[in-house]
């Protein structure tokens, strides 16, 4: 074991929660255990200054409980800033269930999890994330009202992915306006990495506008399907050195990292994936130096949370789309602020979110 690993292990033992690398003044962390259903879950409540902590539940076969804890701390913090920068009256929270969603998820386990959510009396409101389906949220709804993303026939706002894609499209147009002087994407080359729920919808918007769309995915069947459906071109070769105008990461996080960052030739990065920068501060600054305009992920992928927020506030489709469309204005403001202050676009977005939270706290 290296010295660093030994030190990290010592720290974990000495300060198992507050000493975690991802701990950032979280308000509350709740460990949920139920022997009968096999439930082991952690709910992370990062900040509730702006409102109840809303964020999805992820079920994942974590390699260790430390990984699960760090994930929930990191993800819940991200939700605080996503909602704050979007102007929603929501705080940041997230939950993780430790286990394999394919083999260990049962209605009993989901109901028991829902009871733990309910015990927080609305301080945390859950939703769908990786490993969860709308049907699971319907099960949670049986035991608590503190859940969003339930089926439309049960009063929910339905599938958030098309709304997320619309927000990404708006953010991309704002970044294009900033970088190329025009928001028009006709003739612009865009490489969409990951053509799942969000990626496909984004491809739809882009092809309708006349962009030259390239697609990439690890799922071959999906690639063929989307190629035929939208006449997009399958991209082969190294994604990161692709000579395209815009790179749209819509698969995994951390694709902008030490190994890839120097290879980028795209002039704009705008996609749906969460946590695109492996190191927010360092990689954000390198992109700035390379004059690559990065539309912060947590700002432009907020369509999904706007969609579930509608369930709480009781507004309809028209308002959801208007609020999502506003991502265009917010993105442009943040890109301009980053330029004016010579900081990364990620930092500029974070500052806006932090300021909104500080203002609300001061007004209390
Ligand atoms: P999804 O699972 O439907 O699609 C992901 C796609 O990426 C799949 O087609 C998968 O085959 C592909 N993929 C996985 N690894 C890949 C790789 N290495 N290279 C290329 N393709 C790869 O997920 P989604 O709901 O479309 O979400 C996409 C991203 O956006 C995720 O990072 C998600 O966290 C984020 N996001 C989604 C929403 C939403 O509303 N769905 C909201 C905010 C953020």
CSV table of C-alpha atoms and ligand atoms in Angstrom, one decimal:
chain,number,residue,atom,x,y,z
A,1,UNK,CA,0.0,0.0,0.0
A,2,UNK,CA,1.3,3.5,-0.8
A,3,UNK,CA,1.8,6.1,1.9
A,4,UNK,CA,-1.2,8.1,0.4
A,5,UNK,CA,-3.5,5.1,0.7
A,6,UNK,CA,-2.4,4.4,4.2
A,7,UNK,CA,-3.0,8.0,5.2
A,8,UNK,CA,-6.4,8.0,3.6
A,9,UNK,CA,-7.3,4.8,5.5
A,10,UNK,CA,-6.2,6.3,8.8
A,11,UNK,CA,-8.3,9.4,8.1
A,12,UNK,CA,-11.3,7.2,7.3
A,13,UNK,CA,-10.9,5.5,10.6
A,14,UNK,CA,-10.4,8.7,12.6
A,15,UNK,CA,-13.2,10.7,10.9
A,16,UNK,CA,-15.5,8.2,9.1
A,17,UNK,CA,-18.0,10.8,7.8
A,18,UNK,CA,-16.9,14.3,8.4
A,19,UNK,CA,-13.4,13.4,7.4
A,20,UNK,CA,-14.4,12.1,4.0
A,21,UNK,CA,-12.8,13.7,1.0
A,22,UNK,CA,-16.2,14.5,-0.5
A,23,UNK,CA,-17.6,16.0,2.8
A,24,UNK,CA,-18.5,19.6,2.2
A,25,UNK,CA,-20.5,20.8,5.2
A,26,UNK,CA,-23.4,18.4,4.6
A,27,UNK,CA,-26.2,19.1,6.9
A,28,UNK,CA,-27.2,15.5,7.6
A,29,UNK,CA,-26.3,12.0,6.5
A,30,UNK,CA,-28.7,9.2,7.3
A,31,UNK,CA,-27.7,5.5,7.2
A,32,UNK,CA,-30.6,3.2,6.6
A,33,UNK,CA,-30.5,-0.5,7.4
A,34,UNK,CA,-33.2,-3.2,7.3
A,35,UNK,CA,-32.3,-6.8,7.9
A,36,UNK,CA,-35.5,-8.3,6.6
A,37,UNK,CA,-35.4,-6.7,3.2
A,38,UNK,CA,-31.6,-6.5,3.0
A,39,UNK,CA,-31.8,-2.7,2.6
A,40,UNK,CA,-28.6,-0.8,3.1
A,41,UNK,CA,-28.9,2.8,2.0
A,42,UNK,CA,-27.4,6.2,2.7
A,43,UNK,CA,-29.3,9.5,2.3
A,44,UNK,CA,-27.2,12.6,2.0
A,45,UNK,CA,-28.7,16.0,2.7
A,46,UNK,CA,-26.2,18.6,1.6
A,47,UNK,CA,-28.0,21.9,2.0
A,48,UNK,CA,-31.6,22.9,2.6
A,49,UNK,CA,-31.3,26.7,2.6
A,50,UNK,CA,-33.3,27.2,-0.6
A,51,UNK,CA,-35.8,24.4,0.1
A,52,UNK,CA,-36.2,20.7,0.7
A,53,UNK,CA,-33.2,18.6,-0.5
A,54,UNK,CA,-34.3,17.0,-3.8
A,55,UNK,CA,-32.3,14.4,-5.6
A,56,UNK,CA,-32.6,10.9,-7.1
A,57,UNK,CA,-31.9,7.5,-5.5
A,58,UNK,CA,-29.1,5.5,-7.1
A,59,UNK,CA,-28.9,1.7,-6.7
A,60,UNK,CA,-25.4,0.5,-7.4
A,61,UNK,CA,-23.2,-2.4,-6.5
A,62,UNK,CA,-20.5,-0.3,-4.8
A,63,UNK,CA,-17.2,-2.0,-4.2
A,64,UNK,CA,-17.2,-0.7,-0.7
A,65,UNK,CA,-19.3,1.3,1.8
A,66,UNK,CA,-16.8,4.0,1.5
A,67,UNK,CA,-17.4,4.3,-2.2
A,68,UNK,CA,-21.2,4.5,-1.5
A,69,UNK,CA,-20.7,7.2,1.1
A,70,UNK,CA,-18.4,9.3,-1.1
A,71,UNK,CA,-20.8,9.0,-4.0
A,72,UNK,CA,-23.8,10.2,-2.0
A,73,UNK,CA,-21.8,13.1,-0.5
A,74,UNK,CA,-20.5,14.1,-3.9
A,75,UNK,CA,-23.9,13.7,-5.7
A,76,UNK,CA,-25.9,15.5,-3.0
A,77,UNK,CA,-23.6,18.5,-3.1
A,78,UNK,CA,-23.9,18.6,-6.9
A,79,UNK,CA,-27.7,18.8,-6.5
A,80,UNK,CA,-27.5,21.8,-4.3
A,81,UNK,CA,-25.7,23.8,-6.9
A,82,UNK,CA,-27.8,22.5,-9.8
A,83,UNK,CA,-31.0,23.7,-8.3
A,84,UNK,CA,-29.5,26.9,-7.0
A,85,UNK,CA,-28.0,28.0,-10.4
A,86,UNK,CA,-31.3,27.1,-12.1
A,87,UNK,CA,-33.3,29.3,-9.7
A,88,UNK,CA,-35.3,26.6,-8.1
A,89,UNK,CA,-36.3,26.7,-4.5
A,90,UNK,CA,-34.8,23.4,-3.7
A,91,UNK,CA,-31.8,22.2,-1.7
A,92,UNK,CA,-29.5,19.4,-2.6
A,93,UNK,CA,-29.9,15.7,-1.6
A,94,UNK,CA,-29.3,12.3,-3.0
A,95,UNK,CA,-29.6,8.7,-1.8
A,96,UNK,CA,-27.7,5.5,-2.6
A,97,UNK,CA,-28.9,2.0,-2.1
A,98,UNK,CA,-26.0,-0.5,-2.0
A,99,UNK,CA,-26.8,-3.5,-4.1
A,100,UNK,CA,-27.4,-4.9,-7.6
A,101,UNK,CA,-30.6,-3.3,-9.0
A,102,UNK,CA,-31.1,-6.2,-11.4
A,103,UNK,CA,-31.0,-8.9,-8.7
A,104,UNK,CA,-31.6,-7.3,-5.3
A,105,UNK,CA,-34.3,-4.7,-5.9
A,106,UNK,CA,-37.7,-5.8,-4.6
A,107,UNK,CA,-40.9,-3.9,-3.9
A,108,UNK,CA,-40.5,-4.7,-0.2
A,109,UNK,CA,-37.0,-3.1,-0.2
A,110,UNK,CA,-38.2,-0.1,-2.1
A,111,UNK,CA,-41.1,0.4,0.3
A,112,UNK,CA,-38.8,0.1,3.3
A,113,UNK,CA,-36.5,2.7,1.7
A,114,UNK,CA,-39.6,4.9,1.2
A,115,UNK,CA,-40.3,4.6,5.0
A,116,UNK,CA,-36.9,5.9,5.7
A,117,UNK,CA,-37.5,8.8,3.3
A,118,UNK,CA,-40.8,9.5,5.0
A,119,UNK,CA,-39.1,9.5,8.5
A,120,UNK,CA,-37.3,12.7,7.4
A,121,UNK,CA,-40.7,14.5,7.1
A,122,UNK,CA,-40.0,16.1,3.7
A,123,UNK,CA,-36.5,17.4,4.4
A,124,UNK,CA,-35.4,15.0,1.6
A,125,UNK,CA,-37.5,14.3,-1.5
A,126,UNK,CA,-36.4,11.4,-3.6
A,127,UNK,CA,-36.6,10.7,-7.4
A,128,UNK,CA,-35.2,8.3,-10.0
A,129,UNK,CA,-31.5,7.9,-10.7
A,130,UNK,CA,-29.3,5.1,-12.0
A,131,UNK,CA,-30.8,1.6,-11.3
A,132,UNK,CA,-34.3,3.0,-10.7
A,133,UNK,CA,-37.4,3.0,-12.8
A,134,UNK,CA,-40.6,5.1,-12.7
A,135,UNK,CA,-42.3,2.0,-11.3
A,136,UNK,CA,-39.9,2.0,-8.3
A,137,UNK,CA,-40.9,5.6,-7.5
A,138,UNK,CA,-44.6,4.5,-7.7
A,139,UNK,CA,-43.7,1.8,-5.1
A,140,UNK,CA,-42.1,4.4,-2.8
A,141,UNK,CA,-45.2,6.6,-3.3
A,142,UNK,CA,-47.2,3.9,-1.6
A,143,UNK,CA,-45.6,4.8,1.7
A,144,UNK,CA,-44.5,8.5,1.4
A,145,UNK,CA,-45.6,11.6,-0.5
A,146,UNK,CA,-41.9,12.8,-0.5
A,147,UNK,CA,-41.1,11.3,-3.9
A,148,UNK,CA,-41.1,12.8,-7.5
A,149,UNK,CA,-40.8,11.2,-10.9
A,150,UNK,CA,-43.8,9.0,-10.5
A,151,UNK,CA,-45.9,7.8,-13.4
A,152,UNK,CA,-48.0,10.4,-15.3
A,153,UNK,CA,-51.2,8.4,-14.6
A,154,UNK,CA,-50.4,8.7,-10.9
A,155,UNK,CA,-50.0,12.5,-11.2
A,156,UNK,CA,-46.3,12.6,-12.0
A,157,UNK,CA,-44.5,14.7,-14.6
A,158,UNK,CA,-43.4,11.7,-16.7
A,159,UNK,CA,-40.1,11.0,-18.4
A,160,UNK,CA,-37.5,13.8,-17.7
A,161,UNK,CA,-35.0,12.8,-20.4
A,162,UNK,CA,-36.6,14.8,-23.3
A,163,UNK,CA,-36.7,17.9,-21.1
A,164,UNK,CA,-33.1,17.3,-20.1
A,165,UNK,CA,-32.2,17.1,-23.7
A,166,UNK,CA,-34.0,20.4,-24.5
A,167,UNK,CA,-32.0,22.1,-21.8
A,168,UNK,CA,-28.8,20.7,-23.1
A,169,UNK,CA,-29.8,21.9,-26.6
A,170,UNK,CA,-30.5,25.4,-25.2
A,171,UNK,CA,-27.1,25.5,-23.3
A,172,UNK,CA,-25.4,24.3,-26.5
A,173,UNK,CA,-27.0,27.1,-28.5
A,174,UNK,CA,-25.9,29.7,-25.9
A,175,UNK,CA,-22.3,28.3,-26.0
A,176,UNK,CA,-22.4,28.5,-29.8
A,177,UNK,CA,-23.6,32.1,-29.7
A,178,UNK,CA,-20.7,32.9,-27.3
A,179,UNK,CA,-18.0,31.0,-29.3
A,180,UNK,CA,-19.1,31.4,-32.9
A,181,UNK,CA,-21.2,34.6,-32.7
A,182,UNK,CA,-24.4,32.8,-33.7
A,183,UNK,CA,-26.7,30.4,-31.9
A,184,UNK,CA,-27.7,28.8,-35.2
A,185,UNK,CA,-26.4,25.2,-35.3
A,186,UNK,CA,-27.2,24.6,-39.0
A,187,UNK,CA,-24.1,23.2,-40.6
A,188,UNK,CA,-22.2,22.9,-37.3
A,189,UNK,CA,-20.6,19.5,-36.6
A,190,UNK,CA,-21.7,18.0,-33.3
A,191,UNK,CA,-20.4,14.7,-31.8
A,192,UNK,CA,-22.9,13.2,-29.4
A,193,UNK,CA,-21.2,10.6,-27.2
A,194,UNK,CA,-23.9,8.3,-25.7
A,195,UNK,CA,-27.2,8.1,-27.5
A,196,UNK,CA,-29.4,6.8,-24.7
A,197,UNK,CA,-32.5,8.5,-23.4
A,198,UNK,CA,-31.1,12.1,-23.4
A,199,UNK,CA,-28.6,11.6,-26.3
A,200,UNK,CA,-31.3,10.4,-28.7
A,201,UNK,CA,-33.6,13.4,-28.0
A,202,UNK,CA,-30.6,15.7,-28.4
A,203,UNK,CA,-29.8,14.2,-31.8
A,204,UNK,CA,-33.4,14.8,-32.7
A,205,UNK,CA,-33.2,18.5,-31.9
A,206,UNK,CA,-29.9,18.8,-33.7
A,207,UNK,CA,-30.8,17.1,-36.9
A,208,UNK,CA,-34.0,19.1,-37.1
A,209,UNK,CA,-31.9,22.3,-37.0
A,210,UNK,CA,-29.6,21.0,-39.7
A,211,UNK,CA,-26.5,20.3,-37.7
A,212,UNK,CA,-24.1,17.7,-39.0
A,213,UNK,CA,-24.5,15.1,-36.2
A,214,UNK,CA,-22.0,12.3,-35.4
A,215,UNK,CA,-22.9,9.6,-32.9
A,216,UNK,CA,-20.9,7.3,-30.7
A,217,UNK,CA,-22.1,4.6,-28.3
A,218,UNK,CA,-20.8,1.3,-27.0
A,219,UNK,CA,-24.2,-0.3,-27.9
A,220,UNK,CA,-23.9,-1.3,-31.6
A,221,UNK,CA,-27.6,-2.0,-32.1
A,222,UNK,CA,-28.5,1.4,-30.7
A,223,UNK,CA,-26.0,3.1,-33.1
A,224,UNK,CA,-27.6,1.4,-36.1
A,225,UNK,CA,-31.1,2.3,-34.9
A,226,UNK,CA,-30.3,6.0,-34.3
A,227,UNK,CA,-28.3,6.3,-37.5
A,228,UNK,CA,-31.3,5.1,-39.5
A,229,UNK,CA,-33.8,7.1,-37.5
A,230,UNK,CA,-32.1,10.5,-37.8
A,231,UNK,CA,-29.5,10.0,-40.6
A,232,UNK,CA,-26.7,10.8,-38.2
A,233,UNK,CA,-23.2,9.5,-39.0
A,234,UNK,CA,-21.6,6.9,-36.8
A,235,UNK,CA,-18.3,8.2,-35.5
A,236,UNK,CA,-15.3,6.0,-35.6
A,237,UNK,CA,-11.9,6.9,-34.2
A,238,UNK,CA,-10.7,8.9,-31.2
A,239,UNK,CA,-13.6,10.9,-29.8
A,240,UNK,CA,-11.4,13.3,-27.9
A,241,UNK,CA,-9.3,14.4,-30.9
A,242,UNK,CA,-12.3,14.6,-33.3
A,243,UNK,CA,-12.2,17.7,-35.4
A,244,UNK,CA,-15.8,18.8,-34.7
A,245,UNK,CA,-17.3,22.1,-33.6
A,246,UNK,CA,-19.1,20.7,-30.6
A,247,UNK,CA,-18.5,17.7,-28.3
A,248,UNK,CA,-21.6,16.6,-26.4
A,249,UNK,CA,-20.9,14.1,-23.7
A,250,UNK,CA,-24.1,12.3,-22.9
A,251,UNK,CA,-22.8,9.0,-21.5
A,252,UNK,CA,-20.5,9.0,-18.6
A,253,UNK,CA,-18.8,11.6,-16.3
A,254,UNK,CA,-15.1,12.5,-16.2
A,255,UNK,CA,-14.5,12.2,-19.9
A,256,UNK,CA,-12.5,15.5,-19.6
A,257,UNK,CA,-9.5,14.3,-17.7
A,258,UNK,CA,-5.7,14.3,-17.7
A,259,UNK,CA,-5.5,11.8,-20.5
A,260,UNK,CA,-8.0,13.4,-22.9
A,261,UNK,CA,-7.9,17.1,-22.2
A,262,UNK,CA,-4.9,18.0,-24.4
A,263,UNK,CA,-6.3,16.0,-27.3
A,264,UNK,CA,-9.6,18.0,-27.6
A,265,UNK,CA,-10.1,19.9,-30.9
A,266,UNK,CA,-13.7,20.8,-30.4
A,267,UNK,CA,-14.4,24.4,-29.7
A,268,UNK,CA,-17.4,23.9,-27.5
A,269,UNK,CA,-18.2,21.2,-24.9
A,270,UNK,CA,-21.9,21.0,-24.0
A,271,UNK,CA,-23.6,17.7,-22.9
A,272,UNK,CA,-25.8,16.0,-20.4
A,273,UNK,CA,-23.4,13.8,-18.5
A,274,UNK,CA,-22.9,14.7,-14.8
A,275,UNK,CA,-19.5,15.6,-13.5
A,276,UNK,CA,-17.8,15.9,-16.9
A,277,UNK,CA,-14.6,17.4,-15.6
A,278,UNK,CA,-12.5,14.9,-13.7
A,279,UNK,CA,-11.1,17.8,-11.7
A,280,UNK,CA,-13.5,20.8,-11.7
A,281,UNK,CA,-10.9,23.4,-10.9
A,282,UNK,CA,-7.9,22.3,-12.9
A,283,UNK,CA,-9.6,21.0,-16.0
A,284,UNK,CA,-12.0,24.0,-16.0
A,285,UNK,CA,-9.0,26.3,-16.2
A,286,UNK,CA,-7.2,24.2,-18.9
A,287,UNK,CA,-10.2,24.4,-21.1
A,288,UNK,CA,-10.3,28.1,-20.6
A,289,UNK,CA,-6.7,28.4,-21.7
A,290,UNK,CA,-7.3,26.3,-24.7
A,291,UNK,CA,-10.3,28.6,-25.6
A,292,UNK,CA,-12.7,25.7,-25.5
A,293,UNK,CA,-16.0,27.0,-24.3
A,294,UNK,CA,-17.4,24.6,-21.7
A,295,UNK,CA,-21.1,24.9,-20.8
A,296,UNK,CA,-21.2,23.7,-17.2
A,297,UNK,CA,-22.9,20.3,-17.0
A,298,UNK,CA,-24.9,21.0,-13.8
A,299,UNK,CA,-26.3,24.1,-15.4
A,300,UNK,CA,-27.3,22.8,-18.8
A,301,UNK,CA,-28.6,19.3,-17.7
A,302,UNK,CA,-31.1,20.8,-15.2
A,303,UNK,CA,-34.1,20.1,-17.4
A,304,UNK,CA,-34.7,16.9,-15.5
A,305,UNK,CA,-34.9,18.6,-12.1
A,306,UNK,CA,-37.1,21.3,-13.6
A,307,UNK,CA,-39.4,18.6,-14.7
A,308,UNK,CA,-39.7,16.9,-11.3
A,309,UNK,CA,-40.0,20.3,-9.6
A,310,UNK,CA,-43.2,20.8,-11.5
A,311,UNK,CA,-44.7,17.9,-9.6
A,312,UNK,CA,-44.1,19.8,-6.3
A,313,UNK,CA,-45.2,23.2,-7.5
A,314,UNK,CA,-48.0,21.9,-9.6
A,315,UNK,CA,-47.1,23.7,-12.8
A,316,UNK,CA,-47.6,22.2,-16.3
A,317,UNK,CA,-45.8,21.3,-19.5
A,318,UNK,CA,-45.7,24.9,-20.8
A,319,UNK,CA,-44.0,26.3,-17.8
A,320,UNK,CA,-41.6,23.4,-17.6
A,321,UNK,CA,-40.5,24.1,-21.2
A,322,UNK,CA,-40.2,27.9,-20.5
A,323,UNK,CA,-38.1,27.4,-17.5
A,324,UNK,CA,-35.9,24.9,-19.4
A,325,UNK,CA,-35.6,27.3,-22.3
A,326,UNK,CA,-34.2,29.9,-19.9
A,327,UNK,CA,-31.1,27.7,-19.6
A,328,UNK,CA,-30.1,29.6,-22.8
A,329,UNK,CA,-30.0,33.0,-21.0
A,330,UNK,CA,-28.4,31.7,-17.8
A,331,UNK,CA,-25.7,29.9,-19.8
A,332,UNK,CA,-24.9,33.0,-21.8
A,333,UNK,CA,-24.8,35.1,-18.6
A,334,UNK,CA,-22.4,32.7,-17.0
A,335,UNK,CA,-20.1,32.4,-20.0
A,336,UNK,CA,-19.9,36.2,-20.1
A,337,UNK,CA,-19.2,36.4,-16.4
A,338,UNK,CA,-16.4,33.8,-16.7
A,339,UNK,CA,-14.8,35.9,-19.5
A,340,UNK,CA,-15.2,39.2,-17.6
A,341,UNK,CA,-13.6,37.7,-14.4
A,342,UNK,CA,-11.1,35.5,-16.1
A,343,UNK,CA,-12.3,32.4,-14.3
A,344,UNK,CA,-13.4,29.0,-15.6
A,345,UNK,CA,-17.1,28.7,-16.6
A,346,UNK,CA,-17.5,26.0,-14.0
A,347,UNK,CA,-16.4,28.4,-11.3
A,348,UNK,CA,-18.6,31.2,-12.7
A,349,UNK,CA,-21.6,28.9,-12.4
A,350,UNK,CA,-20.7,27.8,-9.0
A,351,UNK,CA,-20.3,31.4,-7.8
A,352,UNK,CA,-23.9,32.2,-9.0
A,353,UNK,CA,-25.2,29.2,-7.1
A,354,UNK,CA,-23.3,30.0,-4.0
A,355,UNK,CA,-24.3,33.6,-4.0
A,356,UNK,CA,-28.0,32.7,-4.3
A,357,UNK,CA,-27.7,30.4,-1.3
A,358,UNK,CA,-25.8,33.1,0.7
A,359,UNK,CA,-28.4,35.8,-0.2
A,360,UNK,CA,-31.2,33.6,1.0
A,361,UNK,CA,-29.3,32.7,4.2
A,362,UNK,CA,-28.7,36.4,4.9
A,363,UNK,CA,-32.4,37.3,4.4
A,364,UNK,CA,-33.5,34.7,7.0
B,1,LIG,P1,-28.8,6.3,-20.7
B,1,LIG,O1,-28.4,5.1,-19.8
B,1,LIG,O2,-30.2,6.2,-21.3
B,1,LIG,O3,-27.8,6.5,-21.9
B,1,LIG,C1,-26.5,6.4,-21.8
B,1,LIG,C2,-25.9,5.9,-23.1
B,1,LIG,O4,-24.5,6.0,-23.1
B,1,LIG,C3,-26.3,4.4,-23.4
B,1,LIG,O5,-26.8,4.3,-24.7
B,1,LIG,C4,-24.9,3.7,-23.2
B,1,LIG,O6,-24.8,2.6,-24.1
B,1,LIG,C5,-24.0,4.8,-23.6
B,1,LIG,N1,-22.6,4.6,-23.1
B,1,LIG,C6,-22.2,4.1,-21.9
B,1,LIG,N2,-20.8,4.1,-21.9
B,1,LIG,C7,-20.4,4.7,-23.0
B,1,LIG,C8,-19.1,5.0,-23.6
B,1,LIG,N3,-18.0,4.7,-22.9
B,1,LIG,N4,-19.0,5.5,-24.8
B,1,LIG,C9,-20.1,5.8,-25.5
B,1,LIG,N5,-21.4,5.5,-25.1
B,1,LIG,C10,-21.5,5.0,-23.8
B,1,LIG,O7,-28.7,7.6,-19.8
B,1,LIG,P2,-29.4,9.0,-20.0
B,1,LIG,O8,-30.6,9.0,-19.1
B,1,LIG,O9,-29.5,9.3,-21.4
B,1,LIG,O10,-28.3,10.0,-19.3
B,1,LIG,C11,-27.1,10.3,-20.0
B,1,LIG,C12,-26.2,11.1,-19.1
B,1,LIG,O11,-26.9,12.3,-18.7
B,1,LIG,C13,-25.9,10.4,-17.8
B,1,LIG,O12,-24.6,10.8,-17.4
B,1,LIG,C14,-26.9,11.0,-16.8
B,1,LIG,O13,-26.3,11.0,-15.4
B,1,LIG,C15,-27.0,12.4,-17.3
B,1,LIG,N6,-28.2,13.1,-16.9
B,1,LIG,C16,-29.4,12.5,-17.3
B,1,LIG,C17,-30.6,13.1,-17.0
B,1,LIG,C18,-31.9,12.6,-17.4
B,1,LIG,O14,-32.9,13.3,-17.4
B,1,LIG,N7,-32.0,11.3,-17.9
B,1,LIG,C19,-30.6,14.3,-16.2
B,1,LIG,C20,-29.4,14.9,-15.9
B,1,LIG,C21,-28.2,14.2,-16.2
